[in-house]
Short mmCIF file of C-alpha atoms in Angstrom, two decimals:
data_model
loop_
_atom_site.label_atom_id
_atom_site.label_comp_id
_atom_site.label_asym_id
_atom_site.label_seq_id
_atom_site.Cartn_x
_atom_site.Cartn_y
_atom_site.Cartn_z
CA MET G 1 -51.47 11.01 -2.53
CA ASN G 2 -53.83 9.62 -4.96
CA GLU G 3 -54.48 6.62 -3.18
CA THR G 4 -56.35 7.91 -0.92
CA THR G 5 -58.86 8.83 -2.67
CA GLY G 6 -58.31 6.39 -5.83
CA GLY G 7 -58.91 2.99 -3.65
CA ILE G 8 -62.37 3.71 -2.61
CA GLU G 9 -64.06 5.54 -5.46
CA ASP G 10 -62.57 3.05 -7.60
CA ASP G 11 -64.40 0.47 -5.50
CA GLU G 12 -66.99 1.13 -4.89
CA GLY G 13 -70.02 -1.06 -5.57
CA SER G 14 -67.19 -2.78 -7.86
CA GLY G 15 -66.87 -5.03 -4.10
CA ILE G 16 -63.38 -5.40 -4.74
CA VAL G 17 -62.14 -5.67 -1.19
CA LYS G 18 -58.67 -3.38 -0.62
CA LYS G 19 -56.61 -3.69 2.65
CA PHE G 20 -56.80 -0.61 3.97
CA MET G 21 -54.35 0.44 7.13
CA PHE G 22 -54.52 3.41 8.98
CA VAL G 23 -51.07 4.34 10.16
CA ASN G 24 -51.75 6.21 13.66
CA ARG G 25 -48.32 7.75 15.36
CA LYS G 26 -49.76 11.54 16.77
CA ALA G 27 -50.74 11.88 20.83
CA PRO G 28 -54.52 12.10 21.15
CA TYR G 29 -54.77 16.23 22.47
CA GLY G 30 -51.67 17.90 21.08
CA THR G 31 -52.83 17.70 18.15
CA ILE G 32 -56.54 16.66 15.86
CA TYR G 33 -54.97 14.35 14.12
CA ALA G 34 -56.28 11.34 16.06
CA LEU G 35 -59.32 12.05 16.15
CA GLU G 36 -59.63 13.51 12.13
CA GLY G 37 -57.66 9.78 11.61
CA LEU G 38 -60.18 7.78 14.35
CA GLU G 39 -63.36 9.68 12.02
CA VAL G 40 -61.99 8.82 8.66
CA VAL G 41 -61.59 4.85 10.17
CA LEU G 42 -64.84 4.76 11.42
CA ILE G 43 -66.63 6.39 8.04
CA SER G 44 -64.26 4.05 5.80
CA ALA G 45 -66.07 0.94 7.98
CA ALA G 46 -69.03 2.28 5.18
CA PHE G 47 -66.94 0.68 1.86
CA ASP G 48 -66.92 -2.92 3.13
CA GLN G 49 -63.21 -2.95 2.28
CA ASP G 50 -61.14 -4.92 4.87
CA VAL G 51 -59.93 -2.16 7.23
CA SER G 52 -56.61 -2.73 9.81
CA MET G 53 -55.78 0.18 12.33
CA ALA G 54 -51.54 0.54 13.23
CA PHE G 55 -50.52 2.17 16.82
CA LEU G 56 -46.95 3.43 16.73
CA ASP G 57 -44.78 6.30 18.68
CA ASP G 58 -46.93 8.73 19.62
CA GLY G 59 -50.18 6.89 18.47
CA VAL G 60 -49.87 4.57 21.46
CA TYR G 61 -51.03 7.40 23.97
CA GLN G 62 -54.00 7.53 21.68
CA LEU G 63 -55.17 3.60 23.68
CA VAL G 64 -54.11 4.29 26.66
CA LYS G 65 -56.79 3.70 29.37
CA GLY G 66 -57.71 6.50 32.00
CA GLN G 67 -58.50 9.68 29.75
CA HIS G 68 -60.11 12.59 31.72
CA THR G 69 -60.74 15.73 29.15
CA LYS G 70 -63.60 17.31 31.43
CA ALA G 71 -60.98 20.11 32.24
CA LEU G 72 -59.60 20.97 29.07
CA ALA G 73 -63.48 21.20 27.61
CA VAL G 74 -62.56 18.88 24.33
CA LYS G 75 -64.28 15.69 23.30
CA ASN G 76 -62.95 12.33 25.58
CA PHE G 77 -62.81 10.67 22.59
CA SER G 78 -61.23 7.32 23.80
CA PRO G 79 -63.91 5.13 24.21
CA THR G 80 -64.74 5.89 20.79
CA TYR G 81 -62.19 2.96 20.33
CA ARG G 82 -63.98 0.49 21.66
CA ALA G 83 -67.08 1.35 19.61
CA LEU G 84 -64.56 0.01 16.46
CA GLU G 85 -65.50 -3.61 16.65
CA GLY G 86 -69.25 -2.63 16.60
CA TYR G 87 -68.16 -1.05 13.26
CA ASP G 88 -66.25 -4.39 12.20
CA ILE G 89 -62.77 -3.12 12.74
CA GLU G 90 -61.03 -5.96 14.83
CA LYS G 91 -57.77 -6.10 13.89
CA LEU G 92 -55.82 -3.18 16.10
CA TYR G 93 -51.93 -3.76 15.64
CA VAL G 94 -50.08 -1.71 18.12
CA GLU G 95 -46.18 -1.54 17.88
CA ARG G 96 -43.81 -3.11 21.13
CA GLU G 97 -41.18 -1.29 20.78
CA SER G 98 -43.82 1.66 20.87
CA LEU G 99 -45.46 0.70 23.88
CA GLU G 100 -42.09 -0.28 25.80
CA MET G 101 -40.30 3.10 25.50
CA ARG G 102 -42.95 4.42 26.86
CA GLY G 103 -43.31 2.24 30.37
CA LEU G 104 -45.72 0.55 28.50
CA ASN G 105 -47.83 -2.81 27.68
CA ALA G 106 -50.45 -4.10 26.31
CA ASP G 107 -52.37 -4.13 29.67
CA ASP G 108 -52.33 -0.39 30.20
CA LEU G 109 -54.33 0.16 26.95
CA LEU G 110 -58.71 -0.14 26.56
CA VAL G 111 -58.63 -1.99 24.20
CA PRO G 112 -57.63 -5.82 22.92
CA VAL G 113 -54.96 -4.92 20.88
CA GLU G 114 -52.53 -7.00 18.69
CA VAL G 115 -48.97 -6.92 20.01
CA LEU G 116 -46.96 -6.65 17.55
CA SER G 117 -42.43 -6.67 16.98
CA SER G 118 -41.01 -3.05 14.76
CA ALA G 119 -40.53 -6.38 11.42
CA ALA G 120 -44.00 -7.67 12.05
CA MET G 121 -45.50 -4.45 11.61
CA GLY G 122 -43.04 -4.03 8.22
CA ASP G 123 -43.76 -7.15 7.50
CA LEU G 124 -47.49 -6.41 7.90
CA MET G 125 -47.72 -2.44 6.23
CA LYS G 126 -45.93 -4.23 2.66
CA THR G 127 -49.29 -6.07 3.07
CA GLN G 128 -51.05 -3.76 2.36
CA ASP G 129 -53.19 -2.35 -0.62
CA VAL G 130 -53.22 1.40 0.64
CA VAL G 131 -51.13 2.96 3.66
CA ILE G 132 -52.48 5.92 4.95
CA GLY G 133 -50.76 7.73 8.06
CA PHE G 134 -52.44 10.39 10.66
CA MET D 1 -80.99 27.91 14.96
CA ALA D 2 -82.44 27.69 18.56
CA LEU D 3 -85.75 25.60 19.74
CA GLU D 4 -88.26 27.12 21.97
CA VAL D 5 -89.25 24.13 24.80
CA ASN D 6 -91.72 25.45 27.94
CA GLY D 7 -89.98 29.27 27.45
CA LYS D 8 -86.73 28.34 27.66
CA THR D 9 -84.44 28.47 24.43
CA TYR D 10 -81.94 26.06 23.83
CA GLU D 11 -79.19 26.25 20.82
CA THR D 12 -79.30 23.92 17.42
CA ASP D 13 -76.66 23.46 14.47
CA GLU D 14 -78.72 24.87 10.92
CA GLU D 15 -80.13 21.00 10.62
CA GLY D 16 -82.28 21.48 13.73
CA TYR D 17 -79.87 19.43 16.25
CA LEU D 18 -79.00 20.14 19.71
CA LEU D 19 -76.11 21.84 20.51
CA ASN D 20 -75.47 20.47 23.78
CA LEU D 21 -76.28 17.28 24.82
CA SER D 22 -76.13 17.84 28.25
CA GLU D 23 -79.06 20.10 28.22
CA TRP D 24 -81.26 17.76 26.83
CA ASP D 25 -84.47 15.25 28.31
CA GLU D 26 -87.94 14.22 27.54
CA ASP D 27 -89.85 17.98 26.28
CA ILE D 28 -87.48 18.87 24.14
CA ALA D 29 -87.56 15.27 22.71
CA LYS D 30 -90.71 15.94 21.95
CA VAL D 31 -90.31 19.07 20.56
CA LEU D 32 -87.85 17.52 18.53
CA ALA D 33 -89.81 14.43 17.77
CA GLU D 34 -92.75 16.80 16.49
CA GLY D 35 -90.66 18.91 14.15
CA GLU D 36 -89.81 15.36 13.54
CA LYS D 37 -93.05 14.71 12.37
CA VAL D 38 -92.64 11.56 14.64
CA ASP D 39 -95.34 10.88 16.53
CA MET D 40 -92.78 8.65 19.45
CA THR D 41 -94.55 6.14 21.50
CA GLU D 42 -92.66 2.85 23.46
CA ASN D 43 -90.73 1.95 20.70
CA HIS D 44 -89.81 5.30 19.65
CA TRP D 45 -88.31 5.70 23.11
CA GLU D 46 -86.82 2.60 23.32
CA VAL D 47 -84.88 3.35 20.30
CA VAL D 48 -83.92 7.21 21.72
CA ASN D 49 -82.98 5.43 25.06
CA PHE D 50 -80.44 3.13 23.14
CA LEU D 51 -79.08 5.98 21.28
CA ARG D 52 -78.44 7.92 24.39
CA GLU D 53 -77.10 5.15 26.15
CA TYR D 54 -74.66 4.03 22.94
CA TYR D 55 -73.38 7.98 22.97
CA ASN D 56 -72.53 7.23 26.85
CA ASP D 57 -70.60 4.26 26.33
CA TYR D 58 -68.88 5.17 23.22
CA GLN D 59 -68.95 9.47 22.65
CA ILE D 60 -70.32 8.80 19.06
CA ALA D 61 -73.66 7.93 17.47
CA PRO D 62 -74.01 5.07 15.10
CA ALA D 63 -74.05 4.77 11.85
CA VAL D 64 -77.09 3.37 10.65
CA ARG D 65 -75.45 -0.03 9.69
CA VAL D 66 -73.77 -0.45 13.32
CA LEU D 67 -77.41 0.38 14.71
CA THR D 68 -79.37 -1.69 13.57
CA LYS D 69 -76.46 -4.86 14.72
CA ALA D 70 -76.47 -3.31 17.91
CA ILE D 71 -80.52 -2.82 18.58
CA GLY D 72 -80.64 -6.70 17.57
CA LYS D 73 -78.20 -7.64 20.34
CA LYS D 74 -79.64 -5.90 22.46
CA LEU D 75 -83.59 -6.28 21.95
CA GLY D 76 -83.70 -9.00 19.67
CA ALA D 77 -83.87 -9.52 16.40
CA GLU D 78 -87.24 -8.52 15.44
CA LYS D 79 -86.03 -5.23 16.52
CA GLY D 80 -82.79 -5.49 14.94
CA ASN D 81 -83.20 -4.66 10.85
CA SER D 82 -83.93 -1.99 9.00
CA LYS D 83 -87.58 -2.26 7.96
CA TYR D 84 -88.43 -1.82 11.74
CA LEU D 85 -85.97 1.07 12.32
CA TYR D 86 -87.19 2.60 8.65
CA GLU D 87 -90.95 2.25 10.11
CA LEU D 88 -90.10 4.20 13.29
CA PHE D 89 -88.05 6.75 11.56
CA PRO D 90 -89.27 7.20 8.19
CA TYR D 91 -86.44 9.36 7.43
CA GLY D 92 -83.33 7.88 8.66
CA PRO D 93 -83.20 6.09 11.88
CA ALA D 94 -80.29 7.70 12.66
CA LYS D 95 -80.21 10.90 11.78
CA GLN D 96 -83.80 11.63 12.80
CA ALA D 97 -83.02 9.38 15.96
CA CYS D 98 -80.49 10.69 16.53
CA LYS D 99 -81.56 14.41 16.56
CA ILE D 100 -84.23 13.57 19.27
CA ALA D 101 -82.10 11.63 20.83
CA GLY D 102 -79.73 15.20 21.22
CA LEU D 103 -77.12 13.65 19.70
CA PRO D 104 -74.84 15.03 16.73
CA LYS D 105 -75.98 13.73 13.25
CA PRO D 106 -73.85 10.23 13.25
CA THR D 107 -70.31 9.79 12.02
CA GLY D 108 -70.30 7.80 8.52
CA CYS D 109 -74.13 9.42 7.86
CA ILE D 110 -73.06 11.05 4.32
CA MET B 1 -43.32 -0.90 -0.82
CA LEU B 2 -42.19 3.19 -0.83
CA HIS B 3 -41.41 5.89 2.83
CA ILE B 4 -41.26 8.76 2.70
CA VAL B 5 -40.17 10.69 5.26
CA ASN B 6 -40.29 14.52 5.17
CA LYS B 7 -39.16 15.33 8.34
CA SER B 8 -35.81 16.21 9.63
CA PRO B 9 -34.13 13.69 12.18
CA PHE B 10 -32.87 16.51 14.38
CA GLU B 11 -36.24 17.09 15.33
CA ASN B 12 -38.73 14.31 14.68
CA THR B 13 -38.25 10.78 15.36
CA THR B 14 -40.45 9.98 12.40
CA LEU B 15 -37.19 8.66 10.76
CA ALA B 16 -35.57 6.57 13.25
CA SER B 17 -39.80 4.78 12.87
CA CYS B 18 -39.42 4.26 9.50
CA LEU B 19 -36.51 2.35 9.84
CA ARG B 20 -36.96 0.47 12.91
CA VAL B 21 -40.03 -0.77 10.88
CA VAL B 22 -39.09 -0.95 7.39
CA CYS B 23 -35.47 -2.17 7.30
CA LYS B 24 -36.27 -5.41 10.14
CA GLY B 25 -39.34 -5.76 7.57
CA GLY B 26 -36.56 -5.28 4.78
CA GLY B 27 -36.81 -4.88 0.96
CA GLY B 28 -37.97 -1.45 -0.45
CA ALA B 29 -37.15 2.18 -0.65
CA LEU B 30 -37.19 4.83 1.23
CA LEU B 31 -37.75 8.97 -0.28
CA LEU B 32 -36.35 11.76 1.37
CA ILE B 33 -38.03 14.84 0.83
CA GLU B 34 -38.66 18.25 2.59
CA ASP B 35 -36.28 18.49 5.26
CA GLY B 36 -36.20 14.89 5.80
CA VAL B 37 -33.49 15.43 2.84
CA TYR B 38 -31.10 16.03 5.99
CA ALA B 39 -31.28 12.63 6.94
CA ALA B 40 -28.60 12.10 3.87
CA THR B 41 -25.73 14.30 4.91
CA LYS B 42 -22.82 12.57 5.64
CA ASN B 43 -20.66 12.48 8.77
CA SER B 44 -24.38 13.15 10.59
CA VAL B 45 -25.98 10.22 13.44
CA ALA B 46 -28.74 10.47 11.42
CA GLY B 47 -26.80 9.82 7.99
CA ASN B 48 -24.88 7.07 9.97
CA ALA B 49 -28.30 5.61 10.44
CA VAL B 50 -29.36 6.00 6.95
CA HIS B 51 -26.14 4.13 5.51
CA ASP B 52 -26.11 1.04 7.97
CA VAL B 53 -29.49 0.20 5.85
CA MET B 54 -28.34 1.00 2.26
CA GLY B 55 -27.78 -2.35 2.17
CA ASP B 56 -31.47 -3.39 2.57
CA ILE B 57 -33.31 -0.39 1.11
CA GLN B 58 -32.58 1.62 -1.92
CA VAL B 59 -33.04 5.33 -0.91
CA TYR B 60 -33.85 8.55 -2.54
CA ALA B 61 -33.65 11.96 -2.40
CA LEU B 62 -35.60 14.40 -4.12
CA TRP B 63 -33.08 17.02 -5.47
CA PRO B 64 -34.88 20.21 -5.11
CA ASP B 65 -35.50 19.88 -1.50
CA VAL B 66 -31.43 19.03 -1.42
CA GLU B 67 -30.12 21.14 -3.82
CA ALA B 68 -32.63 24.28 -1.87
CA ARG B 69 -30.87 23.67 1.11
CA GLY B 70 -27.13 23.66 0.28
CA ILE B 71 -26.56 20.16 0.90
CA GLN B 72 -25.60 18.66 -2.57
CA ASP B 73 -22.14 18.59 -1.81
CA ARG B 74 -22.47 16.38 1.67
CA VAL B 75 -25.09 14.20 0.56
CA LEU B 76 -24.51 10.16 1.64
CA GLU B 77 -22.86 8.09 -1.30
CA GLY B 78 -25.45 5.12 -2.70
CA VAL B 79 -28.53 7.90 -2.56
CA LYS B 80 -30.08 8.46 -5.35
CA MET B 81 -31.42 11.76 -6.38
CA VAL B 82 -34.37 11.88 -7.98
CA ASP B 83 -36.53 14.36 -10.01
CA TYR B 84 -40.21 15.35 -9.50
CA GLY B 85 -40.72 12.90 -12.68
CA GLY B 86 -38.50 10.31 -10.53
CA PHE B 87 -40.37 11.27 -7.80
CA VAL B 88 -44.14 9.91 -9.53
CA ASP B 89 -41.84 6.66 -11.44
CA LEU B 90 -40.96 5.60 -7.58
CA VAL B 91 -44.72 5.78 -6.79
CA VAL B 92 -46.10 4.09 -9.21
CA GLU B 93 -43.24 1.61 -9.12
CA HIS B 94 -44.32 1.07 -5.11
CA SER B 95 -46.61 -1.49 -4.82
CA ASN B 96 -48.09 0.95 -2.52
CA VAL B 97 -46.28 3.70 0.28
CA GLN B 98 -46.50 5.37 3.30
CA SER B 99 -46.21 9.07 3.80
CA TRP B 100 -44.49 8.94 7.20
CA LEU B 101 -46.23 12.33 8.36
#
């Protein structure tokens, strides 16, 4: 979709700050979406935009503590979510219903997050300039 | 590509970054530094070791801006600025120091 | 805000998640494309869920996808059909778009 690239390129150097929300809805290792999404978010930090991440559905599994991938021989990228703060990406939102459906709560997650109801999440999405899903 | 150190061969990518992070040791770092024409001093080692710790904690090599800020936090403002880091690693602290530290190229390094 | 769903509601929870977030938020539009159009069929579980939210949001379906799947005679009343040009118009009309992958 054109909003993904258009937003970034148009703003480079112009000083305009847009609100970007990256919506993560996939579990971490079954597909490449979560890792690719995380890399895009890290790169987006270089553009000085207002970046947030939302975790819904299986996306909440990305943040679960205690991931050990050694036996799978794939990279455990869960510690990287703790680096986001250093990249000035501090707005991490998690949908409460997604957590509850999976028997999880905020204490099971490896980074501090803001837990929002579905309605509050929907309201927040509406206020974004660009919403990109992974 | 490959790197020869003390008679042993280590695999690198096409830009000379060590492929297997766990193979890294100080001798390899010295050879990588020579390739970058960097004369390793105590200050260089401090940054290289910082990067390895950062990678160990977060599983990524930091972008320059992030590295600068994190170094400032840990080692003080006189070291947490790009002037200091570029003096140590003239071709880019993230790129050169990461290579010497045996890390992959930083995420967000475009 | 325009939400686009392209997965069948019978093999994937994307539509349910979208409706949960969208409707309680109120307003906006939902565009069903590809296998997502099966959610626009009446007398189906997914169709009923879509029917329930039609007071809050306008629901659209992409006609070429509807027709290709042979469901054109079973579409819920109130679902508006759009062609590719209409798809573009919807994207332009709304302040932002979310494609629910």
